[in-house]
XYZ file of C-alpha atoms in Angstrom:
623
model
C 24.261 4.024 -31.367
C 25.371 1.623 -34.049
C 23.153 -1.118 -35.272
C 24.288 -4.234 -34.207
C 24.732 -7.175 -36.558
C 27.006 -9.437 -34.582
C 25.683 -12.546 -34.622
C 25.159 -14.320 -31.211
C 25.465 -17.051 -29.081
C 22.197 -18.307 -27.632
C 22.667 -19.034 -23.614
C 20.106 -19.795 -21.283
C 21.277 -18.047 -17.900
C 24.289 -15.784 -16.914
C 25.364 -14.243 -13.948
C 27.254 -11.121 -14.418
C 29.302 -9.002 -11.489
C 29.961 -5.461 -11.440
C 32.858 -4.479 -8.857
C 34.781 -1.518 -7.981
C 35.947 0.717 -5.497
C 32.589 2.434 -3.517
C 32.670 5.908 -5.619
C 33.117 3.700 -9.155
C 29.212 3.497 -9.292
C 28.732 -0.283 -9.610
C 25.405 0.048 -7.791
C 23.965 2.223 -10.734
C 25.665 0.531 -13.300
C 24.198 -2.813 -12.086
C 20.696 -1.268 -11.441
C 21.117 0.043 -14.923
C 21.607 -3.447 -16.558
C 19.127 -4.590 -14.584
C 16.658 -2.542 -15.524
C 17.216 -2.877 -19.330
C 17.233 -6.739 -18.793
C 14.024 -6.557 -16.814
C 12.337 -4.333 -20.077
C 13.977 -7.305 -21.939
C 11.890 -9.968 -20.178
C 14.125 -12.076 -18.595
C 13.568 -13.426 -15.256
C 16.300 -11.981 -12.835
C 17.436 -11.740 -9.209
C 20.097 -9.449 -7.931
C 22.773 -8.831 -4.513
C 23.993 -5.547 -3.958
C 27.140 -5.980 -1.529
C 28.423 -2.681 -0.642
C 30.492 -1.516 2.400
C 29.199 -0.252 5.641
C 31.906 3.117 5.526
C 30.624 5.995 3.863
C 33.800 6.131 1.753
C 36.900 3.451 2.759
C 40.293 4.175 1.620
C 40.209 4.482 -2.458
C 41.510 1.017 -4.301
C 41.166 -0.794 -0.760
C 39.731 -4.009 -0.516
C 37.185 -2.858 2.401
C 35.900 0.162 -0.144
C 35.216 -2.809 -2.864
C 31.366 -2.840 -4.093
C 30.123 -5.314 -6.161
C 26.495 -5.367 -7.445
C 25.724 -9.160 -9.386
C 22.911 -9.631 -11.311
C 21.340 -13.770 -12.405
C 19.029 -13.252 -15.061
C 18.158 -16.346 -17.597
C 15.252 -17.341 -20.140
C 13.374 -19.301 -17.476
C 12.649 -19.081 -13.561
C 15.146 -17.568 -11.526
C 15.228 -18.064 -7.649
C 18.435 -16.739 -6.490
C 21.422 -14.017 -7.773
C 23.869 -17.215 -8.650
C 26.655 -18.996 -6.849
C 29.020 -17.610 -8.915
C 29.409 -15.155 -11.411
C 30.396 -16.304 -15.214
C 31.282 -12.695 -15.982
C 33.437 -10.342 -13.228
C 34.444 -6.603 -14.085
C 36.581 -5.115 -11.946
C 37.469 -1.495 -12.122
C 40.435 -2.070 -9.675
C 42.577 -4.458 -8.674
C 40.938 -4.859 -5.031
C 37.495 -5.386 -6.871
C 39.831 -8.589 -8.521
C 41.601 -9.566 -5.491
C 38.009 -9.283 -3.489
C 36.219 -11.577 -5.734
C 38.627 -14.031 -7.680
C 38.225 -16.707 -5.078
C 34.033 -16.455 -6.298
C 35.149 -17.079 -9.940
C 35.191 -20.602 -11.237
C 37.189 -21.336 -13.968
C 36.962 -20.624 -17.531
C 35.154 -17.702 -16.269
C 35.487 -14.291 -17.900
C 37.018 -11.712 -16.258
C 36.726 -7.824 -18.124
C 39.247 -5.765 -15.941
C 40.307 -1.723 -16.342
C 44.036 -2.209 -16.909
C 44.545 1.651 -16.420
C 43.775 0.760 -12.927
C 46.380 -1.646 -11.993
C 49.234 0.489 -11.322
C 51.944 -0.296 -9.165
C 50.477 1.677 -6.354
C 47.443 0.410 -6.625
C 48.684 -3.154 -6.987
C 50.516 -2.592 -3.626
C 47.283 -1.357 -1.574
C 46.074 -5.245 -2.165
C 49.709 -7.111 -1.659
C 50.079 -7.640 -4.935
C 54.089 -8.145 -5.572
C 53.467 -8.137 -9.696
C 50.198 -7.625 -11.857
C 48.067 -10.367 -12.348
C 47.526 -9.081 -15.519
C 50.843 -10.197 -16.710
C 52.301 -13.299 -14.144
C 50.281 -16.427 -15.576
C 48.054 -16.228 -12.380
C 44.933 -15.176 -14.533
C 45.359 -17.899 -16.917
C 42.667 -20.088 -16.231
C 40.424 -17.470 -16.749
C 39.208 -15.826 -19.789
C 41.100 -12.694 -19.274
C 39.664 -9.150 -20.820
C 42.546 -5.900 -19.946
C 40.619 -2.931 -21.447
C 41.750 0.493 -20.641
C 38.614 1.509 -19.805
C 39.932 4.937 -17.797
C 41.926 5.981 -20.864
C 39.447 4.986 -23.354
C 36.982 6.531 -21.745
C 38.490 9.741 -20.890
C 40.010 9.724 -25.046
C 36.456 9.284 -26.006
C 35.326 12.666 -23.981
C 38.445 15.038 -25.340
C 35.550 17.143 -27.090
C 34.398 18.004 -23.894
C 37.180 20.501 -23.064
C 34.893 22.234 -19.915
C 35.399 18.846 -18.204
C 38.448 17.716 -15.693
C 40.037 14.604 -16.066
C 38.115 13.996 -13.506
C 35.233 14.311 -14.316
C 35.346 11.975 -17.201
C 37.095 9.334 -15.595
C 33.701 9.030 -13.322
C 32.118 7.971 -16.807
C 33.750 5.063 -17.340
C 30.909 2.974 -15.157
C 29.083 4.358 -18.199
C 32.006 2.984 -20.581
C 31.557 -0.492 -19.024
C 27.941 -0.964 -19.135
C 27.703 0.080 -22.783
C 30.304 -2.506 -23.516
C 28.830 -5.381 -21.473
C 25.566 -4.072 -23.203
C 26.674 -4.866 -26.362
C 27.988 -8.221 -25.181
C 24.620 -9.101 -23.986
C 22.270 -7.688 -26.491
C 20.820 -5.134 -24.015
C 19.108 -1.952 -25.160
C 20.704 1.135 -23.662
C 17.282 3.324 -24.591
C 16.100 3.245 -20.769
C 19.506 3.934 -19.300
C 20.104 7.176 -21.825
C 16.456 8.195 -20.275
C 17.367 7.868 -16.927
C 20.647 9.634 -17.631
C 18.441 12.535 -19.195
C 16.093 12.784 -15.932
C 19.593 12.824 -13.710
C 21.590 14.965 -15.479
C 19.798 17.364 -17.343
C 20.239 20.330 -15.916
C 23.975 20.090 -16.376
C 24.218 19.336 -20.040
C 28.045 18.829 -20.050
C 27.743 15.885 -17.573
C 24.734 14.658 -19.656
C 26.449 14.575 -22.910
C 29.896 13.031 -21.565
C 27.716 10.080 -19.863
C 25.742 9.471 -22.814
C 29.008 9.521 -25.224
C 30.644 7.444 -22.806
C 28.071 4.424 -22.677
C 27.870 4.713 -26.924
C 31.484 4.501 -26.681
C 31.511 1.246 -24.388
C 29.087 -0.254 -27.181
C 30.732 0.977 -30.479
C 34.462 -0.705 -28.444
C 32.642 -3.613 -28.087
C 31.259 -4.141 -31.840
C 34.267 -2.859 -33.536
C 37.387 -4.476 -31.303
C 38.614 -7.963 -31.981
C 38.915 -8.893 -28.057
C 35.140 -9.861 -28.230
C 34.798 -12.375 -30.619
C 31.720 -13.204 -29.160
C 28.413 -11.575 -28.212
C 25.244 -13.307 -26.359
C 21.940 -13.286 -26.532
C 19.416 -14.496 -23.542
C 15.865 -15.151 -24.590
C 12.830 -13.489 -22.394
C 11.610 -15.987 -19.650
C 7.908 -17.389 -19.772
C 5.941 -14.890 -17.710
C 2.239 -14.725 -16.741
C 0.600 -11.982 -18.724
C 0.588 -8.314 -17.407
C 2.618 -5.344 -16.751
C 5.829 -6.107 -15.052
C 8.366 -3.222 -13.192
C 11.700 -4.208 -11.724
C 11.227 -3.832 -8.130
C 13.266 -3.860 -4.697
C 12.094 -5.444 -1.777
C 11.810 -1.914 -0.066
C 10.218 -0.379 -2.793
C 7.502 -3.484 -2.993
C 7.158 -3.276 0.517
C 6.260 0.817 0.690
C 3.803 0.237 -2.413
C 2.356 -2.688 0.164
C 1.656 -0.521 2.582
C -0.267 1.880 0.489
C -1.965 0.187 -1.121
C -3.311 -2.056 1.762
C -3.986 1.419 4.171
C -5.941 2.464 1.042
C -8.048 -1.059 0.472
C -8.953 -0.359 4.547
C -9.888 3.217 3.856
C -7.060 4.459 6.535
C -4.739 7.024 6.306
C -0.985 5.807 6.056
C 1.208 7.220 8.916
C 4.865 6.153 9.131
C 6.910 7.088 12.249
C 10.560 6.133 11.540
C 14.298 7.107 12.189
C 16.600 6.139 8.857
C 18.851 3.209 9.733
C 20.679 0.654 7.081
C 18.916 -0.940 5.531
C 15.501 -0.288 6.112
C 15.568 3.717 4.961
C 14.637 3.142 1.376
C 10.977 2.739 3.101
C 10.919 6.131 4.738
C 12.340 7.641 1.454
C 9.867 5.804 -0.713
C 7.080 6.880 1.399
C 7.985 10.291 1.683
C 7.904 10.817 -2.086
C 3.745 9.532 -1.811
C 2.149 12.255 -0.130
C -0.125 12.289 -3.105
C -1.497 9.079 -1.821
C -2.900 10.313 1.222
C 0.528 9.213 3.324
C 2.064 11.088 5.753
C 5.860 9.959 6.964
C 7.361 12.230 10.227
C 11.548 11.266 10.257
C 11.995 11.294 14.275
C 15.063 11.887 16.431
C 15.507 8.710 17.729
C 13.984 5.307 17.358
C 12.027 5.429 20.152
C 9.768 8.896 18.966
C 9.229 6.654 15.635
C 7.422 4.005 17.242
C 5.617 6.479 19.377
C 4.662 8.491 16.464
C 2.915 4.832 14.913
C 1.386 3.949 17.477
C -0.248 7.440 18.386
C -1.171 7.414 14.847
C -2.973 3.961 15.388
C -4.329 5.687 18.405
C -6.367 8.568 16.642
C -7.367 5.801 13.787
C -4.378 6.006 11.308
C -2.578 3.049 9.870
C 0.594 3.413 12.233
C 3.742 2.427 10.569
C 7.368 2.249 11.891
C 9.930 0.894 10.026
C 13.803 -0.083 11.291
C 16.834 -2.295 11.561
C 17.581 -5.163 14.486
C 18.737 -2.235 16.463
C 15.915 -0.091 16.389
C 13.233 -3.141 17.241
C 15.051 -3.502 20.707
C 14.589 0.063 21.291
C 11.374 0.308 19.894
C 10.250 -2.664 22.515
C 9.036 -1.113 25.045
C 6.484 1.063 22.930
C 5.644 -2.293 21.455
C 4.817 -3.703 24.634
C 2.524 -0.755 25.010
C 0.706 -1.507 21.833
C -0.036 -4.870 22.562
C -1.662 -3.468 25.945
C -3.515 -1.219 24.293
C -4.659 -4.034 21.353
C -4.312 -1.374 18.707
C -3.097 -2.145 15.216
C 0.280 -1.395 14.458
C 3.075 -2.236 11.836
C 6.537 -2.913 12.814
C 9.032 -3.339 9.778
C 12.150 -5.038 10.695
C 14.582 -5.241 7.760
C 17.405 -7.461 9.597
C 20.916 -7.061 9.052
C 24.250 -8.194 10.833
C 25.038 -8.011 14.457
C 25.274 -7.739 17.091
C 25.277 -4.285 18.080
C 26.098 -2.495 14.790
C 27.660 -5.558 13.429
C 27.192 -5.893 9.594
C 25.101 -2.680 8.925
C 24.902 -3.460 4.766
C 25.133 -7.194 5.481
C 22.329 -9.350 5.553
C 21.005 -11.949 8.368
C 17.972 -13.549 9.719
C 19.079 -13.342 13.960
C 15.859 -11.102 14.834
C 13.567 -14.067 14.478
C 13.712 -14.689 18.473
C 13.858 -10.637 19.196
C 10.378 -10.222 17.403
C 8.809 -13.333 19.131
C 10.085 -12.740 22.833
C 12.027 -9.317 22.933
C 9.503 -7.383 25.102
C 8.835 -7.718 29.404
C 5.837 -9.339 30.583
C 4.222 -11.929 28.341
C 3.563 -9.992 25.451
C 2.887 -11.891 21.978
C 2.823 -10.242 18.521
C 2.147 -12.150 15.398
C 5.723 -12.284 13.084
C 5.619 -12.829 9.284
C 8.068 -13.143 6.981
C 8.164 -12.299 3.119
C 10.326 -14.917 0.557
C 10.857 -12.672 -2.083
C 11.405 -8.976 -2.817
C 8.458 -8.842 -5.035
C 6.218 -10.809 -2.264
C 7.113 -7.860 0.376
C 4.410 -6.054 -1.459
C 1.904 -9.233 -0.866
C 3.373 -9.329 3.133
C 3.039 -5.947 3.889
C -1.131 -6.130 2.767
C -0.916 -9.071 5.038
C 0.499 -7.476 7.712
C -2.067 -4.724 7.741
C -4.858 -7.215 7.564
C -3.852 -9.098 10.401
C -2.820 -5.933 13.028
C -5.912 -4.302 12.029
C -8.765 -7.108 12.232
C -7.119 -8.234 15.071
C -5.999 -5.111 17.214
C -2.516 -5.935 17.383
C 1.348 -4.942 16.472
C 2.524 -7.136 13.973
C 6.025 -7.265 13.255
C 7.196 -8.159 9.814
C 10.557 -9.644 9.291
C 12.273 -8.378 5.641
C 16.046 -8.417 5.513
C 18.782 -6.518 3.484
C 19.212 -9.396 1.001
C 15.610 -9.000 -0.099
C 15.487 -5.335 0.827
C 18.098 -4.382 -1.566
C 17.342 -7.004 -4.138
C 15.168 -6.886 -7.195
C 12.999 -9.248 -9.418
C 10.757 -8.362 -12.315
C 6.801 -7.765 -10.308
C 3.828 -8.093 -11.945
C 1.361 -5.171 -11.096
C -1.885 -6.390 -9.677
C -5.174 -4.396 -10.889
C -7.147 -3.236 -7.710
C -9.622 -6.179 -8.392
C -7.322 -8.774 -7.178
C -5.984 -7.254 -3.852
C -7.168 -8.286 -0.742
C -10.225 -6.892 0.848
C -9.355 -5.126 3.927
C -12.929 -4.390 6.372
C -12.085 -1.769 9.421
C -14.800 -1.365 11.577
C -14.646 1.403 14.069
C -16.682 1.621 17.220
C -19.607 4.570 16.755
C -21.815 3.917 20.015
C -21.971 2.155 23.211
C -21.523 -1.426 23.428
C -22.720 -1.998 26.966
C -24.378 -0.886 30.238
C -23.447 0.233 33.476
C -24.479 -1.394 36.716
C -27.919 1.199 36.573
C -28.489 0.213 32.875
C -27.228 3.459 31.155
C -25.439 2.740 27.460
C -21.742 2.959 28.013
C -18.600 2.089 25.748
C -16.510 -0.778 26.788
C -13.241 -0.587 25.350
C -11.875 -4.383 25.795
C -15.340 -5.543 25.154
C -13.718 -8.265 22.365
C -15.398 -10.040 18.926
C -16.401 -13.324 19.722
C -14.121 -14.520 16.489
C -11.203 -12.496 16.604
C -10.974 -11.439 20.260
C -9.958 -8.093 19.183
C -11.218 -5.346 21.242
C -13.206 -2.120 19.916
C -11.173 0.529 18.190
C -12.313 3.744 18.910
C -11.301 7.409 17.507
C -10.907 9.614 20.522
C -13.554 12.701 20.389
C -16.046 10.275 19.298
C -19.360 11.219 21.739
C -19.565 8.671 24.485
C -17.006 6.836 23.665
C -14.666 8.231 25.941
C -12.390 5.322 27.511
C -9.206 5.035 29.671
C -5.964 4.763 28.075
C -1.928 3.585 29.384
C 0.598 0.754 29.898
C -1.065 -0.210 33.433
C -2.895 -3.333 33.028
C -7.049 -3.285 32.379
C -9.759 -4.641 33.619
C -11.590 -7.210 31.008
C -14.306 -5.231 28.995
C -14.102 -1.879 31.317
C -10.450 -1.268 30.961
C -10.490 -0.117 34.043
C -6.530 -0.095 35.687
C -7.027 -2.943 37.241
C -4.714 -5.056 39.847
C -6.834 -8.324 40.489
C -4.291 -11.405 40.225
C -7.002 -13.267 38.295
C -7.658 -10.464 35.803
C -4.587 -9.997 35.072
C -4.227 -13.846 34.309
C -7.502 -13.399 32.422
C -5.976 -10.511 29.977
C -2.655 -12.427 29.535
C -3.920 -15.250 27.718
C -6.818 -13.027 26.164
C -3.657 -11.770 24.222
C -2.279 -15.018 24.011
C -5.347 -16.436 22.664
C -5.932 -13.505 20.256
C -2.849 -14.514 18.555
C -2.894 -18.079 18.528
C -6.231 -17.709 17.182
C -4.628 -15.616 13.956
C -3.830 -19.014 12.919
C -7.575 -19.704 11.934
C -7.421 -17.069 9.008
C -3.994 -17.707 7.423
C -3.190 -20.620 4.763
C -1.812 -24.374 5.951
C 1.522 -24.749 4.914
C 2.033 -26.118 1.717
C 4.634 -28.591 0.822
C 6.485 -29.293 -2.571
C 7.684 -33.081 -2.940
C 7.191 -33.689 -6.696
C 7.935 -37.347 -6.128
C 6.403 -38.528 -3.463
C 8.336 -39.900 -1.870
C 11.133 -37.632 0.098
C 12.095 -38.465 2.983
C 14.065 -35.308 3.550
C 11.831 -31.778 4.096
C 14.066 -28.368 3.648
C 11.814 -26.029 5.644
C 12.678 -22.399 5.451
C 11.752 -18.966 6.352
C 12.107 -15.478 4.320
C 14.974 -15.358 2.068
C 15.637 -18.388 2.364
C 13.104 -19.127 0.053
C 15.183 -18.839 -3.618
C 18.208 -20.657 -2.202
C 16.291 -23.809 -0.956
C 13.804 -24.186 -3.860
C 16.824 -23.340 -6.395
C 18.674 -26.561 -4.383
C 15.712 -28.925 -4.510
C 15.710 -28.014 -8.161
C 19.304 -29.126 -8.143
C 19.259 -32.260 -5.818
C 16.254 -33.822 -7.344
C 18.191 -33.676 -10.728
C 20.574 -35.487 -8.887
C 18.388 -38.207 -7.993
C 17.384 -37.165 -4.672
C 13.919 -37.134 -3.485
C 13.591 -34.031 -1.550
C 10.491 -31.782 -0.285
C 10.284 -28.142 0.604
C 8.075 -26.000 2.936
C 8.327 -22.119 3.496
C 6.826 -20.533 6.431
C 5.872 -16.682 5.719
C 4.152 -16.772 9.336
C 6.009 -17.605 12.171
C 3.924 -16.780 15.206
C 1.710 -17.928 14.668
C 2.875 -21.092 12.498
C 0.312 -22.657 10.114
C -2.225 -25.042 12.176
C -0.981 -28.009 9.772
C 2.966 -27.464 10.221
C 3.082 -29.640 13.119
C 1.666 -32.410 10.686
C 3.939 -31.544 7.896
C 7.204 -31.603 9.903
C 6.249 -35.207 11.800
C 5.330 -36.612 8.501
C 9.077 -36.741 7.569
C 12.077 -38.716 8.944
C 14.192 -35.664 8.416
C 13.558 -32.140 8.509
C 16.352 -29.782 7.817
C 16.001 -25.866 8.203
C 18.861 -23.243 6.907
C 18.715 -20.319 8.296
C 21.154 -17.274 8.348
C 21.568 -17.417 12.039
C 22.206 -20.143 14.438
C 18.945 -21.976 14.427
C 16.757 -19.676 15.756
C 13.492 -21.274 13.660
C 14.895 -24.732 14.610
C 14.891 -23.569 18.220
C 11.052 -22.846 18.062
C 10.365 -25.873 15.243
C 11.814 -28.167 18.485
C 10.165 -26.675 21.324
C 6.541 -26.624 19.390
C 6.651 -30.309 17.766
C 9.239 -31.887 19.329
C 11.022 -33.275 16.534
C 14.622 -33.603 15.739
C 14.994 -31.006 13.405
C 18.440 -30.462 11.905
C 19.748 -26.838 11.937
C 21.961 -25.533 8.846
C 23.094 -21.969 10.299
C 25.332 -19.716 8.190
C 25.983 -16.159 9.155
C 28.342 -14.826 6.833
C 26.178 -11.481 5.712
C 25.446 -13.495 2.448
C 22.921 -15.480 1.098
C 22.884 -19.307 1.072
C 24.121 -20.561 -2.561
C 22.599 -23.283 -4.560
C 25.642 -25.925 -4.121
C 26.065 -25.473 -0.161
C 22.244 -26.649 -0.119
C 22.363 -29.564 -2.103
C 25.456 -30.422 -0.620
C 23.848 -30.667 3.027
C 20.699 -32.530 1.376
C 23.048 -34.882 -0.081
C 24.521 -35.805 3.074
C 21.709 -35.906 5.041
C 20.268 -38.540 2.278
C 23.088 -40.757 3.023
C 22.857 -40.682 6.634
């Protein structure tokens, strides 16, 4: 690689796009700049946006995949409104995200592509790259196919083919360069990929050196940038998706409660990355079964739970409405049990690699019989590792499912973590049952499985074949402390708000909701739920630079809420919650305080942006 001597233009933030058609790998080229600018320092948040077809029609405008990357020298909270750099391999990765692009913005675009074929799959009567239309923007034609594919001639046992793939490669050396990112880590990764096929290897690894050396030596970059590392707390720091954070959760946590991981699951979009992540940890101690359906996942969990494991299942919207019956089941038996939902678009199949919030109501009611689990949320993809050990603490001290809402926005995003040291995870204490807890009617020491902790209410958790503790098990309702089947109108009253109670009473052990008004004096409170997070603190940022007093709150438990957020939402004359749904949290807000709130509900299968928020603050100021 050539040393670079450009001198550079010092910026604080930029948000940089990758698009292409699906099979131009803009997913790996993003994760590769990622990566590099995480090893950099910067602070950084990412959205993948990929299509739902395995492989659309080639140059099509449904087959266009973007991956855009926000990373800046200070705190960043969302992937950006808008990108200040696009590159678009085709012209449907153009036509598919011009309308995102403000002004003055530059645009880096493979000219090879836009032929007049090509143009024509998109409507395109003449080339942008030549009628005025791109003239507000600062326009980059590179001939990145050609140049790329030039740049390989040595390596004559390659098709043109295969060394037009490279030119991903091509483009991230070049925006490399622009950026002052090292290319050490990618031409690492490239070696653990690729080296058994030495050819490919070399091609990819002359093709991202070429992509730099274009960008140092050609005159249509005038300019290069530099963006300083972001203040950090001290420690070791990984780039990590919310999948991947929320897998190392669950480890870690089934480890702190000396219990063996077990996840049941069936792969769905886009909550497989869990299953794959966890498959690759056997060394841990974790053992993942991929069932035939849905259904045999959750089964699989909660037999696990059964015999004393840490059952895990993890799925999509879909897969929690099959998997509600079984969950049912677990909260009759009161045995601990994880449910990962990572929520996507619907209904039905809907927007499989889209993201949404609309499961909020199916994880709080979407089971017969009254049948309560406690629902958390994480805000962040690196605080699904710090959900997931909360999630095990709670369905394990208190004998119950838990379901945990993630959702493909923070599933497939990343951040930089910060690895914890084992000193400063949570302590997780599992008591199992080892003897009788009772007597029988002629005094004789028996076990009494629904016999319950004065505290928690959870019942005894016994591993079958322990001596004497031998107990009746099934979805037909017990009798309190025998559990006994059982058909007594008032027992079955009894157990029902046992259960209840046993949840509401999770409240006791959680933290009060904590509220952010800097001034004082808001009158406004943005109250939010998972993902949501980044987008409403980033537009509090924004509004109170505006002049606008303005207060946030962020629920990461939902059922139950905080025993102060009925105290937090009456203390303000307006409370406004976004959500990516149509007000499902507002819904329950309502119903439990009965205030007024105001619902913001988007559900486009994208995040909220920074200016739609302050935007709706703003008005709601003025009203």
């Amino acid at each position: 690689m050539t040393v670079d001597n450009t001198a550079r233009t010092r910026l604080d933030r930029v948000v940089i796009r990758f698009a292409g058609d699906s099979g131009d790998g803009m997913q790996l080229t993003g994760d590769r700049f990622t990566a590099e600018t995480a090893g950099l320092g910067n602070d950084l948040a990412t959205l993948p946006n990929f299509p739902a077809e395995i492989r659309a029609p080639q140059g099509t405008l449904p087959g266009v995949s973007s991956f855009q990357l926000h990373f800046a020298d200070h705190d960043v909270l969302t992937p950006g409104d808008a990108p200040d750099v696009l590159v678009a391999m085709n012209p449907a990765a153009l036509k598919a995200n011009l309308a995102d692009l403000p002004r003055g913005a530059t645009i880096i675009v493979d000219a090879d592509e836009f032929s007049k074929r090509n143009l024509s799959k998109v409507e395109y009567a003449a080339s942008p790259l030549d009628d005025g239309s791109l003239d507000s923007w600062n326009l980059h034609p590179v001939p990145l196919t050609s140049i790329t594919v030039e740049a390989l001639a040595p390596f004559t046992s390659l098709t043109r083919k295969d060394k037009e793939r490279a030119k991903n490669m091509f483009a991230l050396g070049l925006l490399s360069w622009m950026y002052g990112r090292p290319m050490t880590g990618t031409q690492a990764f490239l070696q653990s990929k690729f080296g058994a096929k030495p050819d490919i290897l070399a091609a990819n690894l002359a093709a991202l050196e070429a992509g730099w050396n274009y960008g140092e030596t050609t005159e249509s970059f005038a300019t290069a940038y530099e963006v300083a590392p972001a203040p950090m707390r001290t420690g070791r720091y990984r780039n990590v998706t919310g999948n991947t954070a929320l897998a190392y959760g669950l480890v870690a946590a089934a480890h702190r409660a000396g219990l063996q991981l077990v996840l049941g699951s069936y792969p769905i979009t886009p909550a497989s990355d869990i299953l794959h992540t966890l498959s690759a940890l056997k060394r841990f101690g974790v053992m993942t079964l991929q069932a035939e359906d849905e259904i045999a996942g959750v089964g699989i969990a909660l037999g696990a739970s059964f015999g004393g494991a840490l059952g895990v299942t993890s799925t999509s919207g879909p897969g929690l409405a099959l998997k509600s019956e079984t969950i049912g089941l677990a909260v009759s038996l009161e045995l601990p049990l994880v449910v990962v939902d990572v929520q996507r678009g619907g209904p039905s199949t809907g927007l499989p690699t889209k993201t949404e919030q609309a499961d909020l109501l199916q994880a709080m009611f979407g089971r017969n019989g009254e049948a309560p689990v406690p629902v958390i949320a994480p805000q962040s993809p690196a605080d699904c590792f710090d959900i997931a050990f909360e999630a095990v603490r709670i369905a394990t001290t208190y004998r119950t499912p838990v379901v945990l809402l993630s959702d493909g926005y923070l599933a497939n995003g990343s951040e930089p973590w910060r690895l914890p040291s084992p000193g400063e995870l949570p302590e997780i204490t599992v008591d199992f049952a080892t003897a009788p807890n009772g007597v029988d009617g002629s005094g004789t020491p028996v076990f009494h499985p629904y016999a319950r902790d004065p505290q928690t209410l959870a019942r005894a958790w016994a591993i079958p074949g322990t001596p004497g503790l031998e107990h009746r098990i099934g979805g037909i309702e017990k009798a309190d402390v025998t559990g006994n089947i059982n058909y007594d109108p008032d027992n079955h009253e009894r157990m029902t708000q046992l259960r209840a109670a046993k949840v509401a009473g999770i409240a006791a052990s959680i933290p009060p909701l904590t509220v952010d008004d800097q001034s004082g004096q808001a009158e406004i409170l943005v109250l939010g739920w998972g993902s949501t997070f980044g987008p409403i603190a980033a537009a509090a940022r924004a509004a109170r630079a505006r002049g606008v007093p303005v207060a946030t709150a962020h629920l990461r438990h939902l059922n139950p809420f905080p025993a102060n957020t009925g105290e937090v939402v009456r203390g303000y004359r307006r409370v406004l919650i976004p959500e990516m749904n149509v007000g499902q949290l507002a819904l329950l807000v309502r119903a439990a305080y009965l205030v007024d709130a105001i619902s913001y509900a988007r559900v486009r299968g994208l995040p909220f942006t920074t200016s739609e928020l302050v935007d709706e603050i703003t008005r709601i100021s003025g009203s």
